[in-house]
Short mmCIF file of C-alpha atoms in Angstrom, two decimals:
data_model
loop_
_atom_site.label_atom_id
_atom_site.label_comp_id
_atom_site.label_asym_id
_atom_site.label_seq_id
_atom_site.Cartn_x
_atom_site.Cartn_y
_atom_site.Cartn_z
CA UNK A 1 25.24 10.92 8.42
CA UNK A 2 22.82 13.22 6.55
CA UNK A 3 22.56 16.73 7.94
CA UNK A 4 18.89 16.56 9.02
CA UNK A 5 19.13 13.19 10.76
CA UNK A 6 19.24 13.43 14.56
CA UNK A 7 22.17 11.79 16.26
CA UNK A 8 21.52 8.15 17.14
CA UNK A 9 18.75 7.58 14.59
CA UNK A 10 19.44 5.63 11.44
CA UNK A 11 17.60 6.46 8.25
CA UNK A 12 16.36 3.45 6.30
CA UNK A 13 18.06 3.83 2.94
CA UNK A 14 17.20 0.43 1.48
CA UNK A 15 14.56 -0.25 -1.12
CA UNK A 16 12.44 -3.38 -1.34
CA UNK A 17 9.73 -4.78 -3.55
CA UNK A 18 6.23 -5.85 -2.68
CA UNK A 19 3.83 -8.52 -3.86
CA UNK A 20 0.22 -7.43 -4.19
CA UNK A 21 -3.06 -9.17 -4.95
CA UNK A 22 -6.46 -7.54 -5.41
CA UNK A 23 -10.07 -8.69 -5.71
CA UNK A 24 -12.61 -6.22 -7.10
CA UNK A 25 -16.33 -6.54 -7.58
CA UNK A 26 -18.60 -3.89 -8.98
CA UNK A 27 -21.92 -3.05 -10.56
CA UNK A 28 -22.80 -0.79 -13.48
CA UNK A 29 -25.68 1.53 -12.56
CA UNK A 30 -27.86 3.43 -15.04
CA UNK A 31 -26.49 6.67 -16.48
CA UNK A 32 -22.93 5.33 -16.87
CA UNK A 33 -22.09 5.11 -13.15
CA UNK A 34 -20.15 2.18 -11.76
CA UNK A 35 -19.59 1.38 -8.08
CA UNK A 36 -17.74 -1.40 -6.33
CA UNK A 37 -15.60 -2.74 -3.54
CA UNK A 38 -11.96 -3.80 -3.56
CA UNK A 39 -10.08 -6.06 -1.17
CA UNK A 40 -6.32 -6.39 -1.47
CA UNK A 41 -3.27 -7.66 0.38
CA UNK A 42 0.38 -6.73 0.01
CA UNK A 43 3.54 -8.17 1.50
CA UNK A 44 7.06 -6.72 1.27
CA UNK A 45 9.98 -8.86 0.19
CA UNK A 46 13.65 -8.10 0.26
CA UNK A 47 13.53 -6.54 3.74
CA UNK A 48 15.64 -7.89 6.54
CA UNK A 49 13.73 -9.59 9.37
CA UNK A 50 15.02 -6.95 11.80
CA UNK A 51 13.84 -4.00 9.66
CA UNK A 52 11.46 -1.61 11.40
CA UNK A 53 9.63 -1.10 8.08
CA UNK A 54 8.15 -4.62 8.22
CA UNK A 55 5.65 -3.44 10.84
CA UNK A 56 4.40 -0.56 8.68
CA UNK A 57 4.47 -1.87 5.10
CA UNK A 58 1.85 -4.15 3.57
CA UNK A 59 -1.23 -5.80 5.01
CA UNK A 60 -4.92 -5.87 4.16
CA UNK A 61 -6.58 -2.96 2.35
CA UNK A 62 -10.30 -2.44 1.81
CA UNK A 63 -11.70 0.21 -0.52
CA UNK A 64 -14.79 1.57 -2.22
CA UNK A 65 -14.67 2.95 -5.75
CA UNK A 66 -17.04 4.86 -8.01
CA UNK A 67 -16.64 5.75 -11.68
CA UNK A 68 -18.77 7.96 -13.87
CA UNK A 69 -18.27 9.10 -17.43
#
């Protein structure tokens, strides 16, 4: 057991991949400014069905972005 791990808890030492998809839409404003929205979804693979990480990894993400140059 690692030194900093409390007794009885098990650190998750596995790694897994994820599949991600994203949809973005934006608009170019005057003066070289672009704004938009993004909607994405990710899902882990390679995790065991009993893994506690399945409840915390992946899902729907919504975002706003702005770019100026």
